[in-house]
Coordinates of C-alpha atoms in Angstrom, one line a residue:
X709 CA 52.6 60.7 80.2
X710 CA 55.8 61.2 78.7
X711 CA 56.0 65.0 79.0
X712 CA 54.6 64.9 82.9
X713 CA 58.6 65.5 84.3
X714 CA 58.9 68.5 82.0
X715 CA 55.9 69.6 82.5
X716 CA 56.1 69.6 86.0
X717 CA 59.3 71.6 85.9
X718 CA 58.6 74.3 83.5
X719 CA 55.4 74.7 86.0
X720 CA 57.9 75.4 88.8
X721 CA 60.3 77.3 86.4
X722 CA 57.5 79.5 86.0
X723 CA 56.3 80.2 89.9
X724 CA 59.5 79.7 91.4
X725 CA 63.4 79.4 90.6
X726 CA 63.5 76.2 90.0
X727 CA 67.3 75.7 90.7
X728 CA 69.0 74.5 94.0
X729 CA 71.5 76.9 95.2
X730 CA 73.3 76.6 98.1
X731 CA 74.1 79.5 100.7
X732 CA 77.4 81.0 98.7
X733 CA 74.9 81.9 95.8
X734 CA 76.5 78.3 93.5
X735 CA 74.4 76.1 92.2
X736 CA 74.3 72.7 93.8
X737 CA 74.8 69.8 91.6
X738 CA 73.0 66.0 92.4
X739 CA 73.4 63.8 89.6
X740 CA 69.7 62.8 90.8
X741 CA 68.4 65.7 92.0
X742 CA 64.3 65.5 92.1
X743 CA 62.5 68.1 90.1
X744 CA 60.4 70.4 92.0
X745 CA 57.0 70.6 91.7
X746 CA 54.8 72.8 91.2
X747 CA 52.1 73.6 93.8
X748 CA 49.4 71.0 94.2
X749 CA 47.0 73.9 93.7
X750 CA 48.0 74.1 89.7
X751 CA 47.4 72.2 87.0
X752 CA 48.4 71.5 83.9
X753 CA 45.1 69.3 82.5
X754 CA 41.3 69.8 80.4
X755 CA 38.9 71.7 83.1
X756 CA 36.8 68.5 83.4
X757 CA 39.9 66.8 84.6
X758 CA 40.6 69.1 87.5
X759 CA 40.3 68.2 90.9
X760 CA 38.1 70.5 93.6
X761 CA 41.6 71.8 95.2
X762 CA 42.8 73.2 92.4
X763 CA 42.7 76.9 91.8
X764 CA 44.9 77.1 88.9
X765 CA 44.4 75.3 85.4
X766 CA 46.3 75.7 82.6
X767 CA 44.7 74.5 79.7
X768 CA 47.0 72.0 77.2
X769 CA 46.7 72.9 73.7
X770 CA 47.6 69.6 71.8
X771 CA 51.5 70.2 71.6
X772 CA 52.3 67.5 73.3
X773 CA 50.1 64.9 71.9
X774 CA 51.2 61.8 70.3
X775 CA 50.1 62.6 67.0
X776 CA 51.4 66.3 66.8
X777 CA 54.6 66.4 68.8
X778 CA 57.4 66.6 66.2
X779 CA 55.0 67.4 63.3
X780 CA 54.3 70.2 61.0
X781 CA 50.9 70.6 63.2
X782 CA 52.9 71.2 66.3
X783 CA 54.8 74.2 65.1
X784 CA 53.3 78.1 65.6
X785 CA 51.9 79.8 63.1
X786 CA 53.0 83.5 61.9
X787 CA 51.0 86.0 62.6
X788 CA 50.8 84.7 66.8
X789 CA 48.2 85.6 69.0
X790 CA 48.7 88.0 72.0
X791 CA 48.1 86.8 75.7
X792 CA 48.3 90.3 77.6
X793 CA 50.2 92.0 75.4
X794 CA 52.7 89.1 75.1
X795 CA 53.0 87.1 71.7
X796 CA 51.6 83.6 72.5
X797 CA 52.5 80.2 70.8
X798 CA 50.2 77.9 71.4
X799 CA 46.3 77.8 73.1
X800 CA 44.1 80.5 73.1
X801 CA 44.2 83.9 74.3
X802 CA 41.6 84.0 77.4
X803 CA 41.0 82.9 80.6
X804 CA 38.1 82.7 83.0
X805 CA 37.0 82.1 86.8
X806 CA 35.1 79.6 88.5
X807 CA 33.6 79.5 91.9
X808 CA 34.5 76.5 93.5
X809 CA 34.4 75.5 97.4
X810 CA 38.2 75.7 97.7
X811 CA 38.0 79.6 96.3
X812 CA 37.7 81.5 92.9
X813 CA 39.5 79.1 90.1
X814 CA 41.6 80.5 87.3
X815 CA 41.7 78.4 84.4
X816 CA 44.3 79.7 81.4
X817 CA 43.6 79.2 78.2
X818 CA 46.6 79.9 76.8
X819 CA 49.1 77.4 76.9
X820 CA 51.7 79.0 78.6
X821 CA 53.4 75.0 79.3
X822 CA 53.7 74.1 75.5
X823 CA 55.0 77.6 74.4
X824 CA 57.3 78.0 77.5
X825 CA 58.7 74.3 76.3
X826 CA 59.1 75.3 72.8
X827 CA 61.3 78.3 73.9
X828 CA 63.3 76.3 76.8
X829 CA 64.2 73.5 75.3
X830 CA 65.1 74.5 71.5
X831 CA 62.4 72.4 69.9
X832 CA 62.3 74.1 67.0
X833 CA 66.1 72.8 66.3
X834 CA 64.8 69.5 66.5
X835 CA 62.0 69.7 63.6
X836 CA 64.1 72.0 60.9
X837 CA 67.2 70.2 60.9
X838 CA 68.7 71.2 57.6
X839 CA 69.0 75.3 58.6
X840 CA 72.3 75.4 59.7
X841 CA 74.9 77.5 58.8
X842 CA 78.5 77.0 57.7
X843 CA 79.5 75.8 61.5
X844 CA 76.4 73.5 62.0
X845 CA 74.4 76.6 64.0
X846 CA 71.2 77.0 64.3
X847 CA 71.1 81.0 63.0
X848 CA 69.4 82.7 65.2
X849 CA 67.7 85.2 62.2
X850 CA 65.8 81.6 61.4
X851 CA 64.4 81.2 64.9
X852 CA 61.0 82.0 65.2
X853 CA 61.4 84.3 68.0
X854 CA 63.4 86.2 65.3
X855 CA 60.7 86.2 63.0
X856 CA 58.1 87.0 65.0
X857 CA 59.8 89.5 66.6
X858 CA 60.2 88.8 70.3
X859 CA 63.8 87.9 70.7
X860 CA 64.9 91.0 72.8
X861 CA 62.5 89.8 75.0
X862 CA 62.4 86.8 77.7
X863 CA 59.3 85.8 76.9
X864 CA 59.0 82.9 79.8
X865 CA 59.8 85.6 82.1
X866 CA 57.2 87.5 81.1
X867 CA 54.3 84.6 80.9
X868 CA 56.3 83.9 84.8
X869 CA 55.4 87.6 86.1
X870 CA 52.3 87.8 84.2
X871 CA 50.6 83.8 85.5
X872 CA 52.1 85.0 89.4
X873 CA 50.0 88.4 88.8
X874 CA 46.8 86.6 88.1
X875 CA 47.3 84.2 90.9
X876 CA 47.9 87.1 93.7
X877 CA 44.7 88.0 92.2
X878 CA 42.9 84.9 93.2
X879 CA 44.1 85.3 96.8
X880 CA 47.2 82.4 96.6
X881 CA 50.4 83.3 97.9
X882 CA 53.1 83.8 94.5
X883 CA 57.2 83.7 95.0
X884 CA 57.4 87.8 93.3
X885 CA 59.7 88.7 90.7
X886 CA 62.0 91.0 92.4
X887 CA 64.2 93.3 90.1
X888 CA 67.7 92.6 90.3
X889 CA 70.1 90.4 89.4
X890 CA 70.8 86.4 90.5
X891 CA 74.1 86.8 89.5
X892 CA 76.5 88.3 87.4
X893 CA 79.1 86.2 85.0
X894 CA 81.8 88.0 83.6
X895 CA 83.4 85.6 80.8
X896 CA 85.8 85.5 78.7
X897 CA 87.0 83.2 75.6
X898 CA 90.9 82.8 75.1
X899 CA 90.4 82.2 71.3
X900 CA 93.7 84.4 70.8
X901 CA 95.3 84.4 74.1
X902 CA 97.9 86.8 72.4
X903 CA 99.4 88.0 69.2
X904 CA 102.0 85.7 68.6
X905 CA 104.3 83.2 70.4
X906 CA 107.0 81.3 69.5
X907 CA 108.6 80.3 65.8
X908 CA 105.5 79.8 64.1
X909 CA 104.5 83.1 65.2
X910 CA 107.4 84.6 64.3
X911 CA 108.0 83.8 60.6
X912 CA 104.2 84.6 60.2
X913 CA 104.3 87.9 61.3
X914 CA 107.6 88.2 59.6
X915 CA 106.7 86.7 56.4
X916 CA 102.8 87.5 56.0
X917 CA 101.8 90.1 57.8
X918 CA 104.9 91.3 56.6
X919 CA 106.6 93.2 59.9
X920 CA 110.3 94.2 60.0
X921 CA 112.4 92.1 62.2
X922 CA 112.2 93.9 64.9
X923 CA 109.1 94.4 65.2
X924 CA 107.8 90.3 64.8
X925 CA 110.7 89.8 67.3
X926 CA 109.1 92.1 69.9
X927 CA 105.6 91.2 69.2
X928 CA 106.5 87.7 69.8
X929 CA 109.9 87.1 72.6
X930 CA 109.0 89.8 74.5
X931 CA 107.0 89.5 77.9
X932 CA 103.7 88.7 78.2
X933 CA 102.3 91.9 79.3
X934 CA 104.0 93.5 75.9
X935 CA 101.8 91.5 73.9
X936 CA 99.4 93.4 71.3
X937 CA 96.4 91.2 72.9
X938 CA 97.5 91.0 76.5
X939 CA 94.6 93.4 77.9
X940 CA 94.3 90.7 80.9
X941 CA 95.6 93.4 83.9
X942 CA 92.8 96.1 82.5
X943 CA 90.2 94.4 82.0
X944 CA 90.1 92.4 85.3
X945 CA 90.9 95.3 87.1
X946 CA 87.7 97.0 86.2
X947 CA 85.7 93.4 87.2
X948 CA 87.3 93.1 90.5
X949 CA 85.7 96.7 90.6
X950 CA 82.6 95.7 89.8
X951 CA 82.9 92.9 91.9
X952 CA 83.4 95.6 94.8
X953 CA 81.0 97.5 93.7
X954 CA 77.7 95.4 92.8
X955 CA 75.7 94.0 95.3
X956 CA 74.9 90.6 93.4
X957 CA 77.2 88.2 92.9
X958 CA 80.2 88.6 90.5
X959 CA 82.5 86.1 89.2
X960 CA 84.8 86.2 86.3
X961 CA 85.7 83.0 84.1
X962 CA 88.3 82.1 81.6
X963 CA 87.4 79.2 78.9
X964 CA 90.1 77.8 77.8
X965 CA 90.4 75.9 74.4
X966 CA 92.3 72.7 74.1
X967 CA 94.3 72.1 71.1
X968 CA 92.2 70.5 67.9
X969 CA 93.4 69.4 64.4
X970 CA 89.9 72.0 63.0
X971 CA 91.9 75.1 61.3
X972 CA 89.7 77.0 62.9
X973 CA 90.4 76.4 66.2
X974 CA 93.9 78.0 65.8
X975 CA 95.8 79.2 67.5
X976 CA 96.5 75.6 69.3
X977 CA 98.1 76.3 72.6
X978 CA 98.7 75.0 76.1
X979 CA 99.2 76.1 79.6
X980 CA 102.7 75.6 79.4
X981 CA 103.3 78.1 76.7
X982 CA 105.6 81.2 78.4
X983 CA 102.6 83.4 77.3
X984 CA 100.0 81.1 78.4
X985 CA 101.6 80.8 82.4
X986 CA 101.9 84.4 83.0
X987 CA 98.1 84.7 82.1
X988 CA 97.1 82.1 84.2
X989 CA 99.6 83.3 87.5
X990 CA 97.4 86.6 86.8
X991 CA 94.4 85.2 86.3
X992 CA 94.6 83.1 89.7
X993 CA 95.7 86.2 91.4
X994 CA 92.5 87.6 90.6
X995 CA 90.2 85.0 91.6
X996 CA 89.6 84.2 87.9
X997 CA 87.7 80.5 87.2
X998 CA 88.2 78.4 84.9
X999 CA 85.7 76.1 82.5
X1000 CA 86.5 74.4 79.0
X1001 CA 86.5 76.4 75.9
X1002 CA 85.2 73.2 73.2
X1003 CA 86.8 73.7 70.2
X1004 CA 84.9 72.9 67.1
X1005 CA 86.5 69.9 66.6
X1006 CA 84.3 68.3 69.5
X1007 CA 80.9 70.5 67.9
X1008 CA 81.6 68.2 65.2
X1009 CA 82.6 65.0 67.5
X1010 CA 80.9 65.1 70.5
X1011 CA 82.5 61.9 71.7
X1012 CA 85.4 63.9 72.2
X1013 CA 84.2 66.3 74.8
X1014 CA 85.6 63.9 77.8
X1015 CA 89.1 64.0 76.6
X1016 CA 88.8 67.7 76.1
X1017 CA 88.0 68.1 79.6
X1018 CA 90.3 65.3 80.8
X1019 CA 93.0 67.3 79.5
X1020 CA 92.2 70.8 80.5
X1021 CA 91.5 69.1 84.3
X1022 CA 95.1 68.0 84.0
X1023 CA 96.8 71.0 82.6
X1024 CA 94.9 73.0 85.6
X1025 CA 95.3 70.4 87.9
X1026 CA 91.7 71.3 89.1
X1027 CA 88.1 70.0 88.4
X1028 CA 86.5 71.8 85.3
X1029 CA 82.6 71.8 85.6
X1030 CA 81.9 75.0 83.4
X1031 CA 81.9 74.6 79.3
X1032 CA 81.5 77.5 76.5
X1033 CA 81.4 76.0 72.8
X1034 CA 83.6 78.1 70.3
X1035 CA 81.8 80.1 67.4
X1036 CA 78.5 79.3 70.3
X1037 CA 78.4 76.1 68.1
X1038 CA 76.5 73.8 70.0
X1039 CA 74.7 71.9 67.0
X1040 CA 72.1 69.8 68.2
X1041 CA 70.2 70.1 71.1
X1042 CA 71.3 66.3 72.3
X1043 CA 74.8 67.1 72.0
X1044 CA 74.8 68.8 75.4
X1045 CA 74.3 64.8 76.6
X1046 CA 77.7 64.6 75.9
X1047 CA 78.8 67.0 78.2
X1048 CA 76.7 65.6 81.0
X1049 CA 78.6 62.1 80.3
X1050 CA 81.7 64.1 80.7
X1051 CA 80.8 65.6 84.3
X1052 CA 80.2 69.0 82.8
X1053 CA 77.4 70.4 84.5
X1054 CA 77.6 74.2 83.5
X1055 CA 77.1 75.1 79.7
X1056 CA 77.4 78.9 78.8
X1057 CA 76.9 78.8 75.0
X1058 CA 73.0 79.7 75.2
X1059 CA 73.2 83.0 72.8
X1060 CA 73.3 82.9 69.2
X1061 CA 75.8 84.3 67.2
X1062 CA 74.2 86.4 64.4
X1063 CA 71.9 88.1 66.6
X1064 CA 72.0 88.8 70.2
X1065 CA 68.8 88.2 72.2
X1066 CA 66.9 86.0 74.6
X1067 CA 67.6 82.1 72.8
X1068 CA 65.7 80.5 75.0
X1069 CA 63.2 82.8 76.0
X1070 CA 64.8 83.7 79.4
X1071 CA 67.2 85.4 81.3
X1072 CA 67.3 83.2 84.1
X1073 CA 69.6 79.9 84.2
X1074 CA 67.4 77.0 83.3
X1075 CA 67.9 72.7 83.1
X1076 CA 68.5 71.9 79.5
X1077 CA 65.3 69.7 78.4
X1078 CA 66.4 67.5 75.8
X1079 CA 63.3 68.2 73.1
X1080 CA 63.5 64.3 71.6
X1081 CA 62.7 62.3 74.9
X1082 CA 61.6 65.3 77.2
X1083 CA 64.0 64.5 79.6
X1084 CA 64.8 67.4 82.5
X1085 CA 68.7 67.1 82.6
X1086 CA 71.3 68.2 85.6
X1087 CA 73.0 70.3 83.4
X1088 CA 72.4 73.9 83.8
X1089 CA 71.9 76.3 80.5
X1090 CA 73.3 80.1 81.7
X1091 CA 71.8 82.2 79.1
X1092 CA 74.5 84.6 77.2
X1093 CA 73.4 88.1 77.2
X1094 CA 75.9 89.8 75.0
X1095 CA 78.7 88.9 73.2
X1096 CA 80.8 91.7 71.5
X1097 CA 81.3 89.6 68.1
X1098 CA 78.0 89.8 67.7
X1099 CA 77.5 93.4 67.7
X1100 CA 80.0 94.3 65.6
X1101 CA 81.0 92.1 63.2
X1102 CA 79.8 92.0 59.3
X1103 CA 78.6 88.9 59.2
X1104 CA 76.7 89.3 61.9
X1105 CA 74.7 92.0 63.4
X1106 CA 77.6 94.9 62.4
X1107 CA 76.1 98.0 64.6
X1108 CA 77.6 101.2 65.1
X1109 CA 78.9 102.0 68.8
X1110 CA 75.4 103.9 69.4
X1111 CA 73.2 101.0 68.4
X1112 CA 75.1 98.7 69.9
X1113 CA 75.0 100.4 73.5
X1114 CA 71.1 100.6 72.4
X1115 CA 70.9 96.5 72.5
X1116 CA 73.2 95.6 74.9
X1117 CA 72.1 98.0 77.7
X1118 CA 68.8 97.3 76.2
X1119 CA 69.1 93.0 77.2
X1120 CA 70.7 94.3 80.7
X1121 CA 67.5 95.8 81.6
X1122 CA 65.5 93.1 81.2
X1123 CA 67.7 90.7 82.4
X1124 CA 67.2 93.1 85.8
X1125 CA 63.7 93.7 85.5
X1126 CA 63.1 89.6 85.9
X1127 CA 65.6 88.8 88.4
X1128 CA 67.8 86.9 85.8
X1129 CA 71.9 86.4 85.5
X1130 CA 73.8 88.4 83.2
X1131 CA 76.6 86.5 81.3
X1132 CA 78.8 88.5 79.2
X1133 CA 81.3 87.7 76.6
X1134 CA 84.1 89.9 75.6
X1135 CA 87.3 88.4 73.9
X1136 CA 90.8 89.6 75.4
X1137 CA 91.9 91.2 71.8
X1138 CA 88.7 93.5 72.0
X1139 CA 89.6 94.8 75.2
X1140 CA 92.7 96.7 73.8
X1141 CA 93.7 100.0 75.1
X1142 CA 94.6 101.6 71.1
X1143 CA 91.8 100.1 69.2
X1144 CA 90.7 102.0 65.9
X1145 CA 88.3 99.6 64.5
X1146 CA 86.1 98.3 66.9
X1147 CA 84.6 99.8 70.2
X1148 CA 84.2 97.1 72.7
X1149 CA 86.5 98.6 75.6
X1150 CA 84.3 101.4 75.2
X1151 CA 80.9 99.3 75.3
X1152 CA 82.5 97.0 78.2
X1153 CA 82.8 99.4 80.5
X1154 CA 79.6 101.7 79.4
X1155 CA 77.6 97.8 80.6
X1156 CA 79.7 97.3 83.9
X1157 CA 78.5 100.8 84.6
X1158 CA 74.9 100.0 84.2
X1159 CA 74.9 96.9 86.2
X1160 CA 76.5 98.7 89.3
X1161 CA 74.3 101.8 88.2
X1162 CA 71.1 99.0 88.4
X1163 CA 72.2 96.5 91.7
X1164 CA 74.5 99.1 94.0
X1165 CA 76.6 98.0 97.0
X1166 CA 74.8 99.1 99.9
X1167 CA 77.8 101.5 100.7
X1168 CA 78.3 102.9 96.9
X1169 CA 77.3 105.1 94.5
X1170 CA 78.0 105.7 91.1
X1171 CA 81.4 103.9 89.8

């Protein structure tokens, strides 16, 4: 059937990781790397149609059937059922045993494959096509984990840990969901790599923003580290810290934008702006990497993704493999086929912008399912757990520092308690030392606290 592959997958999503990595804690890449499957001991098929090994079932609700999938039939319906305490999409709530020569069966009721599916792959995207907002995004106070209330929490994760508790149960022998963290991802758009740089930048801040001379002239000839928004040396101080100072794995990335005729994709720049080279000197003093910041010119155009990424490759002189889409706006769910066509094989966009939470219904890195043909891809979705525009500002979530510490601390929990990768998102000019407005240098270091405080060299404690 044509939903067998995904199936399959989500299956071993569930009881396992379900993504290669290779000993340095990266993820491999094949261009036809072989889903895993799940054990031969579960399956996803009607009671009657099991065979005598099998000790697991998982009863299909009719999601994926030809006359439902992509219809008004196939989507949930408000107020949603509870499977142990955990809102449930589709199937029924219940299970029961059987006695069988092979052992006590389980067979599950609910249909933890359909609503694990919904969640993972973004299907609901696919059906309401016409709620989007004013940069073609899916709003995340639409979704119906919004809605129904459950987008704080990674609900596959939780369907995971619950299905691998019932099987221990039955005697079988389950991977366990070990606190901690896979990895950590500390990233970093360079949407305003600084305040202002060259003419252009001059004459506005001379002539809007209205500056005296000297003033426009020193925010915009003087050296790089005297730049309003160069926070660069701080902030990448304190992850090299955490780097040193959390057991998992830490990285630190830069996106990088390319320039795009969209007017809101300025400021256009390159690498060979004077500001631009002393960032990146820095930047590869500190191990930084680098992936491709898509501007919304190539949201809108997704055939321009290749040249993007040809040009950033060139400009860096290195391979780029990572991508983060500006504003988060990836539109449709088959766009991401255009980075795949363009070698990409890392997308960090996975958050919405209006509302921070779980989008798809994990914490954990996951193969982006393209929803129309059901296809299991080789790109890699890392979902973003916080991003500091969407705390703070009004047309999004607009928390005070207190509330905001509440949710992001809050997402960092759970992304521990299921073994998942935290990803976070914190723009240069938010980072800055004398900031009245906003409190993200604050918040930054209150969360790099907590995930040292949570996964703890062997040889430290405290920060």
């Amino acid at each position: 059937m044509r939903h067998d592959e995904a199936s399959e997958y989500i299956l071993s999503f569930l009881l396992g990781d379900a993504i290669p990595l290779d000993i340095s804690g990266k993820i491999r890449i094949s261009r036809h790397t072989q889903v895993q499957r799940s054990p031969d001991y579960v399956a996803y098929c009607r009671p009657e149609e099991a065979e005598p090994y099998h000790r697991v079932v998982i009863v299909p609700s009719g999601f994926f059937d030809y006359d439902q999938y992509g219809r008004a039939e196939s989507m949930p319906a408000l107020p949603l059922a509870e499977w142990h305490g955990m809102p449930l999409l589709f199937g029924e709530p219940r299970e029961e045993y059987l006695d069988t020569p092979y052992g006590r069966r389980l067979v599950i009721y609910a249909d933890l494959v359909a609503s694990s599916f919904f969640l993972l792959s973004r299907y609901e995207e696919i059906y309401y096509r016409r709620r989007r907002d004013e940069h073609g995004r899916f709003p995340g106070r639409e979704s119906l984990p919004y809605r129904a209330g459950f987008l704080e929490r990674p609900l596959v994760d939780e369907y995971a840990a619950e299905l691998r508790r019932l099987m221990s149960e039955i005697g079988l022998a389950v991977q366990p969901m070990v606190p901690g963290f896979s990895s950590i991802s500390l990233t970093h758009d360079l949407d305003q790599p600084y305040y202002s740089s060259g003419v252009r930048g001059f004459l506005r801040l001379l002539l809007k923003e209205r500056l005296s001379l000297r003033a426009a002239y020193h925010n915009t000839f003087s050296r790089a580290s005297e730049d309003l928004f160069f926070s660069y040396s701080r902030f990448l101080d304190w992850n090299v810290e955490t780097q040193r100072k959390c057991a998992a794995l830490v990285r630190t990335i830069f996106f990088i934008k390319t320039p795009s005729p969209h007017p809101l994709d300025k400021p256009n720049y390159t690498l060979r702006n004077r500001k631009i080279a002393a960032i990146m000197r820095l930047a590869r003093r500190r191990k930084v990497e680098f992936g491709l910041h898509l501007n919304l010119y190539c949201s809108e155009h997704p055939e321009a993704v290749e040249a993007a990424k040809v040009e950033l490759e060139k400009e860096l002189g290195q391979s780029v493999i990572y991508s983060r889409h500006h504003y988060l706006a990836v539109r449709e769910p088959e766009d991401y086929n255009a980075l795949l066509g363009a070698g990409i094989y890392h997308d960090y966009s996975m958050g919405y912008a209006d509302v921070a939470g779980f989008r798809l219904g994990t914490s954990r890195p996951v193969r982006f399912i393209n929803p129309q043909s059901m296809e299991v891809t080789d790109l890699i979705l890392h979902p973003l757990t916080v991003m500091d525009y969407t705390l703070h500002d009004e047309k999004y979530m607009h928390l005070d520092y207190a509330e905001a510490e509440r949710v992001a601390v809050a997402m960092i929990n759970q992304t521990h308690k299921y073994h998942g990768e935290v990803t976070l998102l914190f723009h240069n000019e938010n980072l800055l030392l004398d900031d009245p407005h906003i409190y993200h240098t604050r918040l930054y270091r209150t969360l790099l606290r907590q995930i040292i405080k949570l996964s703890p060299a062997p040889d430290i404690v405290g920060l």
